[in-house]
Amino acid sequence: MDIAQLERGIVKGDRRALSRAITLVESTRPDHRTAAAELIEALKGANGTPREALRIGLSGTPGVGKSTFIEGFGGMLTGQGLRVAVLAVDPSSARSGGSILGDKTRMDQLSRDPGAFIRPSPSQTHLGGVGRRTREAVALCEAAGFDVVLIETVGVGQSETVVAEMSDLFVLLLAPAGGDELQGVKRGIMEIADIILINKADGDLKAAASRTCADYSGALRLLRKRPQDPKGFPKAMMVSALEDSGLDAAWAEMQALTDWRRENGHWSARRAAQARYWFQQEVRQALLAQLETGPARAALRELGDAVAEGKTTPAIAAAALLDRIGAPGAGA
């Protein structure tokens, strides 16, 4: 693969080049990983100062209308002349490893919009609702000149906090009339949300949406104040992706929060902290990869049998394994 040619295509906004590059960074082949790292490094200096798109993480329970919201919201943004990339991560089967990847089908109109780019990807075995290489895909979309990158994540859970480590804004989408709404979301994910949007605020559900919005507004006021938030944030709002109502107001609030964070130094500080976080994750993943080698697997089986038979303790066996593979912490 010609990395220089791929780089030129991405900088020019070539969609095929962007798609090929995302496939490259998602690959686990060692030679592809080397090429992907080379491409990302080349793109950092392709246009001088790296381009910074607004990265928006979007999560919500199944059936809340994430795809409908993204299609309406993305269409509104492209209508304003902005270029929008959507990275939609689908859950992978724990048994077969496969994913449906049906997001482009659900976003039929946006997928045909010349100002939008939609890329579904499998989550594989990674927690946090995103693939391990989603952050690199975001960087590729920024280099391709997109103004807004939407990262649609899988489900809702405490592991979803990983998404906050690659987003400038984190938006939580909820539906009304879901029973005891405040029990529907863990405190952990509420603490990282910047804006909570109550979707489906239309028709018979509008009154329920209003009550749900009031409930969450009250709950957010009880959370500890975060230094990266101006007065009034985080906040809950009502939207209807079906009727395209409230989308412009939600976008205005996102812009206001982004501008405030830029002006007060939180934007750059947050991105620096995110870069440090992903560096540490790469180190951890590299150390874990050592356990997948042939000698390490043989040692795991041997020492595992010894533990199972009561010949040694798990702690001593673990120290012995680390000593054999020469990993840091051996003998600790």
JSON list of C-alpha atoms in Angstrom, two decimals, residues 77-190:
[
{"chain": "A", "resi": 77, "resn": "LEU", "atom": "CA", "xyz": [-25.27, 20.48, 10.00]},
{"chain": "A", "resi": 78, "resn": "THR", "atom": "CA", "xyz": [-24.58, 19.71, 6.34]},
{"chain": "A", "resi": 79, "resn": "GLY", "atom": "CA", "xyz": [-27.39, 22.13, 5.49]},
{"chain": "A", "resi": 80, "resn": "GLN", "atom": "CA", "xyz": [-25.30, 24.80, 7.22]},
{"chain": "A", "resi": 81, "resn": "GLY", "atom": "CA", "xyz": [-22.32, 23.98, 5.01]},
{"chain": "A", "resi": 82, "resn": "LEU", "atom": "CA", "xyz": [-20.50, 21.80, 7.54]},
{"chain": "A", "resi": 83, "resn": "ARG", "atom": "CA", "xyz": [-18.92, 18.47, 6.65]},
{"chain": "A", "resi": 84, "resn": "VAL", "atom": "CA", "xyz": [-19.97, 15.65, 9.00]},
{"chain": "A", "resi": 85, "resn": "ALA", "atom": "CA", "xyz": [-18.35, 12.26, 9.57]},
{"chain": "A", "resi": 86, "resn": "VAL", "atom": "CA", "xyz": [-20.22, 9.54, 11.48]},
{"chain": "A", "resi": 87, "resn": "LEU", "atom": "CA", "xyz": [-18.27, 6.69, 13.05]},
{"chain": "A", "resi": 88, "resn": "ALA", "atom": "CA", "xyz": [-20.90, 4.16, 14.11]},
{"chain": "A", "resi": 89, "resn": "VAL", "atom": "CA", "xyz": [-19.64, 1.26, 16.19]},
{"chain": "A", "resi": 90, "resn": "ASP", "atom": "CA", "xyz": [-21.76, -1.91, 16.19]},
{"chain": "A", "resi": 91, "resn": "PRO", "atom": "CA", "xyz": [-21.46, -4.60, 18.89]},
{"chain": "A", "resi": 92, "resn": "SER", "atom": "CA", "xyz": [-19.71, -7.77, 17.79]},
{"chain": "A", "resi": 93, "resn": "SER", "atom": "CA", "xyz": [-20.96, -11.23, 18.63]},
{"chain": "A", "resi": 94, "resn": "ALA", "atom": "CA", "xyz": [-19.00, -12.86, 21.45]},
{"chain": "A", "resi": 95, "resn": "ARG", "atom": "CA", "xyz": [-19.52, -16.22, 19.72]},
{"chain": "A", "resi": 96, "resn": "SER", "atom": "CA", "xyz": [-18.90, -15.53, 16.04]},
{"chain": "A", "resi": 97, "resn": "GLY", "atom": "CA", "xyz": [-17.16, -12.15, 16.20]},
{"chain": "A", "resi": 98, "resn": "GLY", "atom": "CA", "xyz": [-19.51, -10.79, 13.52]},
{"chain": "A", "resi": 99, "resn": "SER", "atom": "CA", "xyz": [-21.41, -7.49, 13.45]},
{"chain": "A", "resi": 100, "resn": "ILE", "atom": "CA", "xyz": [-24.53, -6.40, 11.58]},
{"chain": "A", "resi": 101, "resn": "LEU", "atom": "CA", "xyz": [-23.10, -2.97, 10.56]},
{"chain": "A", "resi": 102, "resn": "GLY", "atom": "CA", "xyz": [-26.52, -1.71, 9.51]},
{"chain": "A", "resi": 103, "resn": "ASP", "atom": "CA", "xyz": [-26.11, 1.97, 10.41]},
{"chain": "A", "resi": 104, "resn": "LYS", "atom": "CA", "xyz": [-25.83, 3.19, 6.81]},
{"chain": "A", "resi": 105, "resn": "THR", "atom": "CA", "xyz": [-29.11, 1.44, 6.07]},
{"chain": "A", "resi": 106, "resn": "ARG", "atom": "CA", "xyz": [-30.81, 3.20, 8.99]},
{"chain": "A", "resi": 107, "resn": "MET", "atom": "CA", "xyz": [-29.37, 6.57, 7.91]},
{"chain": "A", "resi": 108, "resn": "ASP", "atom": "CA", "xyz": [-30.53, 6.34, 4.33]},
{"chain": "A", "resi": 109, "resn": "GLN", "atom": "CA", "xyz": [-30.77, 10.07, 3.56]},
{"chain": "A", "resi": 110, "resn": "LEU", "atom": "CA", "xyz": [-27.58, 11.09, 5.34]},
{"chain": "A", "resi": 111, "resn": "SER", "atom": "CA", "xyz": [-25.62, 8.31, 3.64]},
{"chain": "A", "resi": 112, "resn": "ARG", "atom": "CA", "xyz": [-26.43, 9.96, 0.29]},
{"chain": "A", "resi": 113, "resn": "ASP", "atom": "CA", "xyz": [-25.56, 13.46, 1.48]},
{"chain": "A", "resi": 114, "resn": "PRO", "atom": "CA", "xyz": [-22.37, 14.68, -0.26]},
{"chain": "A", "resi": 115, "resn": "GLY", "atom": "CA", "xyz": [-21.41, 16.57, 2.90]},
{"chain": "A", "resi": 116, "resn": "ALA", "atom": "CA", "xyz": [-21.55, 13.48, 5.10]},
{"chain": "A", "resi": 117, "resn": "PHE", "atom": "CA", "xyz": [-19.46, 10.34, 5.51]},
{"chain": "A", "resi": 118, "resn": "ILE", "atom": "CA", "xyz": [-20.72, 7.30, 7.45]},
{"chain": "A", "resi": 119, "resn": "ARG", "atom": "CA", "xyz": [-18.46, 4.48, 8.49]},
{"chain": "A", "resi": 120, "resn": "PRO", "atom": "CA", "xyz": [-19.82, 1.52, 10.52]},
{"chain": "A", "resi": 121, "resn": "SER", "atom": "CA", "xyz": [-17.20, -0.51, 12.37]},
{"chain": "A", "resi": 122, "resn": "PRO", "atom": "CA", "xyz": [-17.30, -3.58, 14.64]},
{"chain": "A", "resi": 123, "resn": "SER", "atom": "CA", "xyz": [-16.51, -3.15, 18.32]},
{"chain": "A", "resi": 124, "resn": "GLN", "atom": "CA", "xyz": [-14.73, -6.53, 18.21]},
{"chain": "A", "resi": 125, "resn": "THR", "atom": "CA", "xyz": [-13.86, -7.46, 21.79]},
{"chain": "A", "resi": 126, "resn": "HIS", "atom": "CA", "xyz": [-13.27, -3.96, 23.12]},
{"chain": "A", "resi": 127, "resn": "LEU", "atom": "CA", "xyz": [-15.19, -2.35, 25.95]},
{"chain": "A", "resi": 128, "resn": "GLY", "atom": "CA", "xyz": [-16.36, 1.23, 26.06]},
{"chain": "A", "resi": 129, "resn": "GLY", "atom": "CA", "xyz": [-18.70, 0.98, 23.09]},
{"chain": "A", "resi": 130, "resn": "VAL", "atom": "CA", "xyz": [-15.96, 1.82, 20.64]},
{"chain": "A", "resi": 131, "resn": "GLY", "atom": "CA", "xyz": [-13.35, -0.08, 18.74]},
{"chain": "A", "resi": 132, "resn": "ARG", "atom": "CA", "xyz": [-9.77, 0.24, 19.93]},
{"chain": "A", "resi": 133, "resn": "ARG", "atom": "CA", "xyz": [-8.84, 2.10, 16.74]},
{"chain": "A", "resi": 134, "resn": "THR", "atom": "CA", "xyz": [-11.82, 4.48, 16.66]},
{"chain": "A", "resi": 135, "resn": "ARG", "atom": "CA", "xyz": [-9.61, 7.32, 17.89]},
{"chain": "A", "resi": 136, "resn": "GLU", "atom": "CA", "xyz": [-7.30, 6.84, 14.91]},
{"chain": "A", "resi": 137, "resn": "ALA", "atom": "CA", "xyz": [-10.32, 6.85, 12.60]},
{"chain": "A", "resi": 138, "resn": "VAL", "atom": "CA", "xyz": [-11.33, 10.18, 14.15]},
{"chain": "A", "resi": 139, "resn": "ALA", "atom": "CA", "xyz": [-7.87, 11.58, 13.36]},
{"chain": "A", "resi": 140, "resn": "LEU", "atom": "CA", "xyz": [-8.23, 10.42, 9.74]},
{"chain": "A", "resi": 141, "resn": "CYS", "atom": "CA", "xyz": [-11.61, 12.17, 9.43]},
{"chain": "A", "resi": 142, "resn": "GLU", "atom": "CA", "xyz": [-10.09, 15.38, 10.81]},
{"chain": "A", "resi": 143, "resn": "ALA", "atom": "CA", "xyz": [-7.26, 15.18, 8.27]},
{"chain": "A", "resi": 144, "resn": "ALA", "atom": "CA", "xyz": [-9.86, 14.69, 5.51]},
{"chain": "A", "resi": 145, "resn": "GLY", "atom": "CA", "xyz": [-11.37, 18.08, 6.38]},
{"chain": "A", "resi": 146, "resn": "PHE", "atom": "CA", "xyz": [-14.52, 17.15, 8.28]},
{"chain": "A", "resi": 147, "resn": "ASP", "atom": "CA", "xyz": [-15.82, 19.81, 10.65]},
{"chain": "A", "resi": 148, "resn": "VAL", "atom": "CA", "xyz": [-17.80, 17.55, 12.99]},
{"chain": "A", "resi": 149, "resn": "VAL", "atom": "CA", "xyz": [-17.12, 13.89, 13.86]},
{"chain": "A", "resi": 150, "resn": "LEU", "atom": "CA", "xyz": [-19.97, 12.01, 15.52]},
{"chain": "A", "resi": 151, "resn": "ILE", "atom": "CA", "xyz": [-18.96, 8.85, 17.40]},
{"chain": "A", "resi": 152, "resn": "GLU", "atom": "CA", "xyz": [-22.04, 6.70, 17.91]},
{"chain": "A", "resi": 153, "resn": "THR", "atom": "CA", "xyz": [-21.37, 4.16, 20.64]},
{"chain": "A", "resi": 154, "resn": "VAL", "atom": "CA", "xyz": [-22.81, 0.84, 21.69]},
{"chain": "A", "resi": 155, "resn": "GLY", "atom": "CA", "xyz": [-25.42, 0.88, 24.45]},
{"chain": "A", "resi": 156, "resn": "VAL", "atom": "CA", "xyz": [-25.05, 2.48, 27.87]},
{"chain": "A", "resi": 157, "resn": "GLY", "atom": "CA", "xyz": [-22.78, 1.31, 30.65]},
{"chain": "A", "resi": 158, "resn": "GLN", "atom": "CA", "xyz": [-19.96, 2.36, 32.92]},
{"chain": "A", "resi": 159, "resn": "SER", "atom": "CA", "xyz": [-17.37, 1.13, 30.41]},
{"chain": "A", "resi": 160, "resn": "GLU", "atom": "CA", "xyz": [-18.80, 3.80, 28.09]},
{"chain": "A", "resi": 161, "resn": "THR", "atom": "CA", "xyz": [-16.53, 6.31, 29.83]},
{"chain": "A", "resi": 162, "resn": "VAL", "atom": "CA", "xyz": [-13.88, 5.30, 27.29]},
{"chain": "A", "resi": 163, "resn": "VAL", "atom": "CA", "xyz": [-15.80, 7.40, 24.76]},
{"chain": "A", "resi": 164, "resn": "ALA", "atom": "CA", "xyz": [-15.18, 10.52, 26.82]},
{"chain": "A", "resi": 165, "resn": "GLU", "atom": "CA", "xyz": [-11.46, 9.98, 26.27]},
{"chain": "A", "resi": 166, "resn": "MET", "atom": "CA", "xyz": [-11.80, 10.64, 22.54]},
{"chain": "A", "resi": 167, "resn": "SER", "atom": "CA", "xyz": [-14.61, 13.23, 22.49]},
{"chain": "A", "resi": 168, "resn": "ASP", "atom": "CA", "xyz": [-14.76, 16.97, 23.04]},
{"chain": "A", "resi": 169, "resn": "LEU", "atom": "CA", "xyz": [-18.44, 16.71, 23.97]},
{"chain": "A", "resi": 170, "resn": "PHE", "atom": "CA", "xyz": [-20.35, 13.73, 25.27]},
{"chain": "A", "resi": 171, "resn": "VAL", "atom": "CA", "xyz": [-24.08, 13.63, 24.52]},
{"chain": "A", "resi": 172, "resn": "LEU", "atom": "CA", "xyz": [-26.41, 11.12, 26.17]},
{"chain": "A", "resi": 173, "resn": "LEU", "atom": "CA", "xyz": [-29.64, 10.36, 24.30]},
{"chain": "A", "resi": 174, "resn": "LEU", "atom": "CA", "xyz": [-32.60, 9.09, 26.31]},
{"chain": "A", "resi": 175, "resn": "ALA", "atom": "CA", "xyz": [-36.24, 8.26, 25.58]},
{"chain": "A", "resi": 176, "resn": "PRO", "atom": "CA", "xyz": [-39.23, 9.28, 27.71]},
{"chain": "A", "resi": 177, "resn": "ALA", "atom": "CA", "xyz": [-41.75, 6.93, 29.32]},
{"chain": "A", "resi": 178, "resn": "GLY", "atom": "CA", "xyz": [-39.17, 4.30, 30.11]},
{"chain": "A", "resi": 179, "resn": "GLY", "atom": "CA", "xyz": [-40.44, 3.60, 33.61]},
{"chain": "A", "resi": 180, "resn": "ASP", "atom": "CA", "xyz": [-38.25, 4.97, 36.39]},
{"chain": "A", "resi": 181, "resn": "GLU", "atom": "CA", "xyz": [-36.01, 6.97, 34.08]},
{"chain": "A", "resi": 182, "resn": "LEU", "atom": "CA", "xyz": [-33.46, 7.94, 36.71]},
{"chain": "A", "resi": 183, "resn": "GLN", "atom": "CA", "xyz": [-32.74, 4.25, 37.31]},
{"chain": "A", "resi": 184, "resn": "GLY", "atom": "CA", "xyz": [-32.16, 3.67, 33.61]},
{"chain": "A", "resi": 185, "resn": "VAL", "atom": "CA", "xyz": [-28.70, 5.19, 33.55]},
{"chain": "A", "resi": 186, "resn": "LYS", "atom": "CA", "xyz": [-25.76, 4.65, 35.86]},
{"chain": "A", "resi": 187, "resn": "ARG", "atom": "CA", "xyz": [-24.41, 7.59, 37.81]},
{"chain": "A", "resi": 188, "resn": "GLY", "atom": "CA", "xyz": [-21.02, 7.12, 36.14]},
{"chain": "A", "resi": 189, "resn": "ILE", "atom": "CA", "xyz": [-22.27, 7.90, 32.65]},
{"chain": "A", "resi": 190, "resn": "MET", "atom": "CA", "xyz": [-24.33, 10.85, 33.89]}
]
